[in-house]
PDB file of C-alpha atoms in Angstrom:
ATOM      1  CA  MET A 325     -39.650 183.374 -59.940  1.00 46.00           C
ATOM      2  CA  THR A 326     -42.358 180.886 -60.828  1.00 47.00           C
ATOM      3  CA  LYS A 327     -45.271 181.794 -62.999  1.00 45.00           C
ATOM      4  CA  PRO A 328     -48.721 181.784 -61.377  1.00 46.00           C
ATOM      5  CA  ARG A 329     -50.842 178.747 -62.095  1.00 46.00           C
ATOM      6  CA  ALA A 330     -53.864 179.182 -64.317  1.00 45.00           C
ATOM      7  CA  THR A 331     -57.324 178.588 -62.939  1.00 45.00           C
ATOM      8  CA  PRO A 332     -59.477 175.809 -64.414  1.00 46.00           C
ATOM      9  CA  ALA A 333     -61.956 178.342 -65.824  1.00 46.00           C
ATOM     10  CA  SER A 334     -59.224 180.041 -67.877  1.00 46.00           C
ATOM     11  CA  THR A 335     -57.498 176.871 -69.033  1.00 45.00           C
ATOM     12  CA  PRO A 336     -57.806 175.630 -72.587  1.00 46.00           C
ATOM     13  CA  THR A 337     -58.653 171.939 -72.677  1.00 51.00           C
ATOM     14  CA  ALA A 338     -55.788 171.354 -75.111  1.00 47.00           C
ATOM     15  CA  SER A 339     -53.322 171.505 -72.222  1.00 57.00           C
ATOM     16  CA  LEU A 340     -54.914 168.363 -70.776  1.00 58.00           C
ATOM     17  CA  ASP A 341     -54.889 166.364 -73.994  1.00 62.00           C
ATOM     18  CA  GLU A 342     -51.291 165.242 -73.655  1.00 59.00           C
ATOM     19  CA  PHE A 343     -52.068 163.732 -70.252  1.00 58.00           C
ATOM     20  CA  MET A 344     -55.343 162.175 -71.334  1.00 57.00           C
ATOM     21  CA  ASP A 345     -53.859 160.605 -74.455  1.00 50.00           C
ATOM     22  CA  ARG A 346     -50.928 159.251 -72.501  1.00 47.00           C
ATOM     23  CA  GLY A 347     -53.333 158.027 -69.844  1.00 41.00           C
ATOM     24  CA  ARG A 348     -55.162 155.859 -72.307  1.00 41.00           C
ATOM     25  CA  GLN A 349     -51.883 154.283 -73.370  1.00 43.00           C
ATOM     26  CA  LEU A 350     -50.758 153.606 -69.815  1.00 39.00           C
ATOM     27  CA  ALA A 351     -54.057 152.374 -68.412  1.00 42.00           C
ATOM     28  CA  CYS A 352     -53.207 148.737 -69.148  1.00 43.00           C
ATOM     29  CA  GLN A 353     -49.591 148.842 -67.980  1.00 54.00           C
ATOM     30  CA  GLY A 354     -49.516 147.704 -64.366  1.00 58.00           C
ATOM     31  CA  GLY A 355     -46.979 149.332 -62.129  1.00 61.00           C
ATOM     32  CA  ARG A 356     -46.686 152.583 -64.104  1.00 66.00           C
ATOM     33  CA  GLY A 357     -49.707 154.581 -62.930  1.00 75.00           C
ATOM     34  CA  VAL A 358     -53.445 154.604 -63.622  1.00 78.00           C
ATOM     35  CA  PRO A 359     -56.076 157.182 -64.566  1.00 82.00           C
ATOM     36  CA  ILE A 360     -57.193 159.026 -61.437  1.00 84.00           C
ATOM     37  CA  LYS A 361     -60.832 158.048 -62.052  1.00 87.00           C
ATOM     38  CA  ASN A 362     -59.847 154.423 -61.379  1.00 84.00           C
ATOM     39  CA  TYR A 363     -59.107 155.404 -57.772  1.00 82.00           C
ATOM     40  CA  ARG A 364     -62.788 156.256 -57.207  1.00 89.00           C
ATOM     41  CA  PRO A 365     -63.655 153.026 -55.287  1.00 87.00           C
ATOM     42  CA  PHE A 366     -60.583 153.560 -53.081  1.00 84.00           C
ATOM     43  CA  SER A 367     -61.400 157.239 -52.479  1.00 89.00           C
ATOM     44  CA  ASP A 368     -65.076 156.592 -51.826  1.00 92.00           C
ATOM     45  CA  PHE A 369     -64.319 153.819 -49.335  1.00 91.00           C
ATOM     46  CA  VAL A 370     -61.664 155.785 -47.456  1.00 89.00           C
ATOM     47  CA  LEU A 371     -63.657 159.012 -47.291  1.00 92.00           C
ATOM     48  CA  SER A 372     -66.856 157.269 -46.185  1.00 93.00           C
ATOM     49  CA  LYS A 373     -65.338 154.821 -43.675  1.00 91.00           C
ATOM     50  CA  MET A 374     -62.176 156.466 -42.328  1.00 88.00           C
ATOM     51  CA  VAL A 375     -62.781 160.222 -42.447  1.00 87.00           C
ATOM     52  CA  ASN A 376     -65.400 162.302 -40.647  1.00 87.00           C
ATOM     53  CA  LYS A 377     -64.633 165.592 -42.386  1.00 86.00           C
ATOM     54  CA  ALA A 378     -62.082 166.625 -44.990  1.00 83.00           C
ATOM     55  CA  GLU A 379     -61.483 169.837 -46.885  1.00 84.00           C
ATOM     56  CA  LEU A 380     -58.980 170.965 -49.469  1.00 85.00           C
ATOM     57  CA  ILE A 381     -58.034 174.609 -49.252  1.00 86.00           C
ATOM     58  CA  ASN A 382     -57.189 176.046 -52.676  1.00 85.00           C
ATOM     59  CA  GLY A 383     -57.615 172.680 -54.361  1.00 85.00           C
ATOM     60  CA  GLN A 384     -57.329 174.315 -57.777  1.00 84.00           C
ATOM     61  CA  ALA A 385     -53.596 174.680 -57.133  1.00 84.00           C
ATOM     62  CA  LEU A 386     -53.378 170.878 -57.401  1.00 84.00           C
ATOM     63  CA  LEU A 387     -54.707 170.725 -60.945  1.00 83.00           C
ATOM     64  CA  PRO A 388     -52.267 170.580 -63.877  1.00 81.00           C
ATOM     65  CA  THR A 389     -53.972 173.488 -65.588  1.00 74.00           C
ATOM     66  CA  ASP A 390     -50.804 174.700 -67.308  1.00 76.00           C
ATOM     67  CA  GLY A 391     -50.185 171.363 -69.031  1.00 76.00           C
ATOM     68  CA  GLU A 392     -47.330 170.440 -66.716  1.00 82.00           C
ATOM     69  CA  PRO A 393     -47.281 167.536 -64.237  1.00 84.00           C
ATOM     70  CA  VAL A 394     -48.098 168.198 -60.605  1.00 84.00           C
ATOM     71  CA  VAL A 395     -46.171 166.903 -57.607  1.00 83.00           C
ATOM     72  CA  VAL A 396     -48.086 167.132 -54.342  1.00 80.00           C
ATOM     73  CA  ILE A 397     -45.866 167.383 -51.267  1.00 75.00           C
ATOM     74  CA  ALA A 398     -47.600 166.946 -47.933  1.00 72.00           C
ATOM     75  CA  SER A 399     -46.416 165.923 -44.517  1.00 68.00           C
ATOM     76  CA  HIS A 400     -48.253 163.256 -42.585  1.00 65.00           C
ATOM     77  CA  GLY A 401     -48.020 161.534 -39.259  1.00 64.00           C
ATOM     78  CA  PRO A 402     -47.730 157.878 -38.364  1.00 62.00           C
ATOM     79  CA  ASN A 403     -48.593 154.758 -40.298  1.00 65.00           C
ATOM     80  CA  ILE A 404     -51.225 155.197 -42.971  1.00 72.00           C
ATOM     81  CA  ALA A 405     -52.099 158.834 -42.287  1.00 73.00           C
ATOM     82  CA  TRP A 406     -51.434 159.616 -45.970  1.00 75.00           C
ATOM     83  CA  VAL A 407     -54.357 157.441 -47.104  1.00 81.00           C
ATOM     84  CA  PRO A 408     -57.151 160.008 -46.512  1.00 85.00           C
ATOM     85  CA  LEU A 409     -55.068 162.704 -48.207  1.00 84.00           C
ATOM     86  CA  ALA A 410     -54.590 160.565 -51.319  1.00 84.00           C
ATOM     87  CA  ALA A 411     -58.313 159.752 -51.348  1.00 88.00           C
ATOM     88  CA  LEU A 412     -59.282 163.411 -50.992  1.00 90.00           C
ATOM     89  CA  VAL A 413     -56.932 164.556 -53.760  1.00 88.00           C
ATOM     90  CA  GLY A 414     -58.147 161.765 -56.058  1.00 88.00           C
ATOM     91  CA  LYS A 415     -61.773 162.703 -55.431  1.00 92.00           C
ATOM     92  CA  PHE A 416     -61.018 166.359 -56.129  1.00 91.00           C
ATOM     93  CA  PHE A 417     -59.346 165.438 -59.422  1.00 89.00           C
ATOM     94  CA  TYR A 418     -62.161 163.321 -60.799  1.00 89.00           C
ATOM     95  CA  ASP A 419     -64.877 165.634 -59.443  1.00 90.00           C
ATOM     96  CA  SER A 420     -63.122 168.505 -61.261  1.00 88.00           C
ATOM     97  CA  GLY A 421     -63.073 166.635 -64.586  1.00 87.00           C
ATOM     98  CA  TYR A 422     -59.420 165.560 -64.438  1.00 87.00           C
ATOM     99  CA  GLY A 423     -60.115 161.850 -63.972  1.00 88.00           C
ATOM    100  CA  ASP A 424     -58.331 160.755 -67.154  1.00 85.00           C
ATOM    101  CA  ILE A 425     -54.976 162.115 -66.038  1.00 86.00           C
ATOM    102  CA  VAL A 426     -52.589 159.341 -65.040  1.00 84.00           C
ATOM    103  CA  GLY A 427     -51.543 159.417 -61.423  1.00 84.00           C
ATOM    104  CA  GLY A 428     -48.823 157.451 -59.775  1.00 78.00           C
ATOM    105  CA  PHE A 429     -47.501 157.307 -56.282  1.00 72.00           C
ATOM    106  CA  PHE A 430     -44.301 155.872 -54.974  1.00 72.00           C
ATOM    107  CA  PRO A 431     -44.641 154.055 -51.645  1.00 71.00           C
ATOM    108  CA  HIS A 432     -41.741 153.642 -49.283  1.00 68.00           C
ATOM    109  CA  LYS A 433     -39.879 150.489 -50.260  1.00 72.00           C
ATOM    110  CA  ALA A 434     -40.560 148.983 -46.831  1.00 75.00           C
ATOM    111  CA  VAL A 435     -44.256 148.753 -47.768  1.00 74.00           C
ATOM    112  CA  PHE A 436     -43.337 146.103 -50.314  1.00 77.00           C
ATOM    113  CA  LEU A 437     -41.793 143.904 -47.643  1.00 83.00           C
ATOM    114  CA  VAL A 438     -45.340 142.937 -46.623  1.00 86.00           C
ATOM    115  CA  PRO A 439     -46.247 139.818 -48.625  1.00 90.00           C
ATOM    116  CA  GLY A 440     -48.707 140.618 -51.402  1.00 87.00           C
ATOM    117  CA  PHE A 441     -48.501 144.415 -51.102  1.00 82.00           C
ATOM    118  CA  LYS A 442     -46.270 144.939 -54.122  1.00 80.00           C
ATOM    119  CA  ASP A 443     -48.637 143.011 -56.387  1.00 81.00           C
ATOM    120  CA  TYR A 444     -51.664 144.794 -54.876  1.00 78.00           C
ATOM    121  CA  TYR A 445     -50.150 148.248 -55.314  1.00 75.00           C
ATOM    122  CA  LYS A 446     -49.184 147.431 -58.892  1.00 74.00           C
ATOM    123  CA  ARG A 447     -52.391 145.688 -59.941  1.00 70.00           C
ATOM    124  CA  VAL A 448     -55.041 147.700 -58.079  1.00 67.00           C
ATOM    125  CA  LEU A 449     -53.538 151.102 -57.350  1.00 67.00           C
ATOM    126  CA  GLY A 450     -51.178 151.325 -60.320  1.00 66.00           C
ATOM    127  CA  ALA A 451     -48.337 152.341 -58.049  1.00 67.00           C
ATOM    128  CA  PRO A 452     -45.144 152.514 -60.093  1.00 63.00           C
ATOM    129  CA  THR A 453     -43.519 149.510 -58.468  1.00 63.00           C
ATOM    130  CA  ASP A 454     -41.146 149.246 -61.434  1.00 69.00           C
ATOM    131  CA  ILE A 455     -39.602 152.622 -60.591  1.00 73.00           C
ATOM    132  CA  HIS A 456     -36.627 152.487 -58.239  1.00 70.00           C
ATOM    133  CA  THR A 457     -34.881 155.866 -58.459  1.00 76.00           C
ATOM    134  CA  VAL A 458     -35.718 159.548 -58.198  1.00 78.00           C
ATOM    135  CA  GLU A 459     -34.383 159.971 -61.729  1.00 85.00           C
ATOM    136  CA  ALA A 460     -36.933 157.443 -63.003  1.00 82.00           C
ATOM    137  CA  ILE A 461     -39.759 159.343 -61.283  1.00 80.00           C
ATOM    138  CA  VAL A 462     -38.538 162.600 -62.820  1.00 85.00           C
ATOM    139  CA  ASP A 463     -38.414 160.946 -66.258  1.00 86.00           C
ATOM    140  CA  LEU A 464     -42.048 159.815 -65.926  1.00 83.00           C
ATOM    141  CA  LEU A 465     -43.040 163.397 -65.107  1.00 85.00           C
ATOM    142  CA  LYS A 466     -40.909 164.992 -67.833  1.00 86.00           C
ATOM    143  CA  ASN A 467     -42.298 162.616 -70.452  1.00 84.00           C
ATOM    144  CA  HIS A 468     -45.854 163.279 -69.223  1.00 82.00           C
ATOM    145  CA  GLU A 469     -46.344 159.573 -68.591  1.00 81.00           C
ATOM    146  CA  VAL A 470     -47.594 160.503 -65.129  1.00 83.00           C
ATOM    147  CA  GLY A 471     -49.548 163.736 -64.775  1.00 85.00           C
ATOM    148  CA  VAL A 472     -49.785 163.856 -61.001  1.00 85.00           C
ATOM    149  CA  THR A 473     -47.884 162.239 -58.185  1.00 83.00           C
ATOM    150  CA  GLY A 474     -47.184 163.041 -54.605  1.00 78.00           C
ATOM    151  CA  THR A 475     -44.924 162.456 -51.713  1.00 73.00           C
ATOM    152  CA  ALA A 476     -45.751 162.550 -48.055  1.00 67.00           C
ATOM    153  CA  PRO A 477     -42.630 162.409 -45.924  1.00 65.00           C
ATOM    154  CA  GLU A 478     -43.317 160.362 -42.856  1.00 61.00           C
ATOM    155  CA  GLY A 479     -43.582 162.031 -39.468  1.00 54.00           C
ATOM    156  CA  ALA A 480     -41.155 161.374 -36.642  1.00 50.00           C
ATOM    157  CA  ASN A 481     -43.328 158.615 -35.170  1.00 46.00           C
ATOM    158  CA  CYS A 482     -44.123 156.811 -38.410  1.00 48.00           C
ATOM    159  CA  LEU A 483     -43.336 153.127 -38.524  1.00 45.00           C
ATOM    160  CA  LEU A 484     -42.145 153.466 -42.107  1.00 42.00           C
ATOM    161  CA  ALA A 485     -39.544 156.130 -41.296  1.00 38.00           C
ATOM    162  CA  LEU A 486     -36.422 153.991 -41.568  1.00 36.00           C
TER     163      LEU A 486
END
């Protein structure tokens, strides 16, 4: 049985310190994750240009209020349908005061077959392009080097479902 997650109002700020401290150390290391607040231009662009309406139900469940990393698992449809979800979650994090927590996401390896995408993901989005195994992802989470990540298994019609 899993323990219930704490709510932000009842959470001591000390539980976030380990993520925030680690975030400052990782902010300059491309390809290993970036503070969520750095996604703000991405989130703002996506939510203003690509999305008419978006809502998170029980968004507090996404926050690492117990001092443990969070893994968001969400299904999506074809192509880049995950993009608005990532933007919405990022916005919720920094609007809720969790912008210093390091986030990382792990794109399907086929994404990096597009010339320039690997460098872009590493340089701009901080995607952990240096991580190649599930064990390596788990290690980043266990060591609190990444405080939040997510996976969005592709739908049946997705071009990236190989």
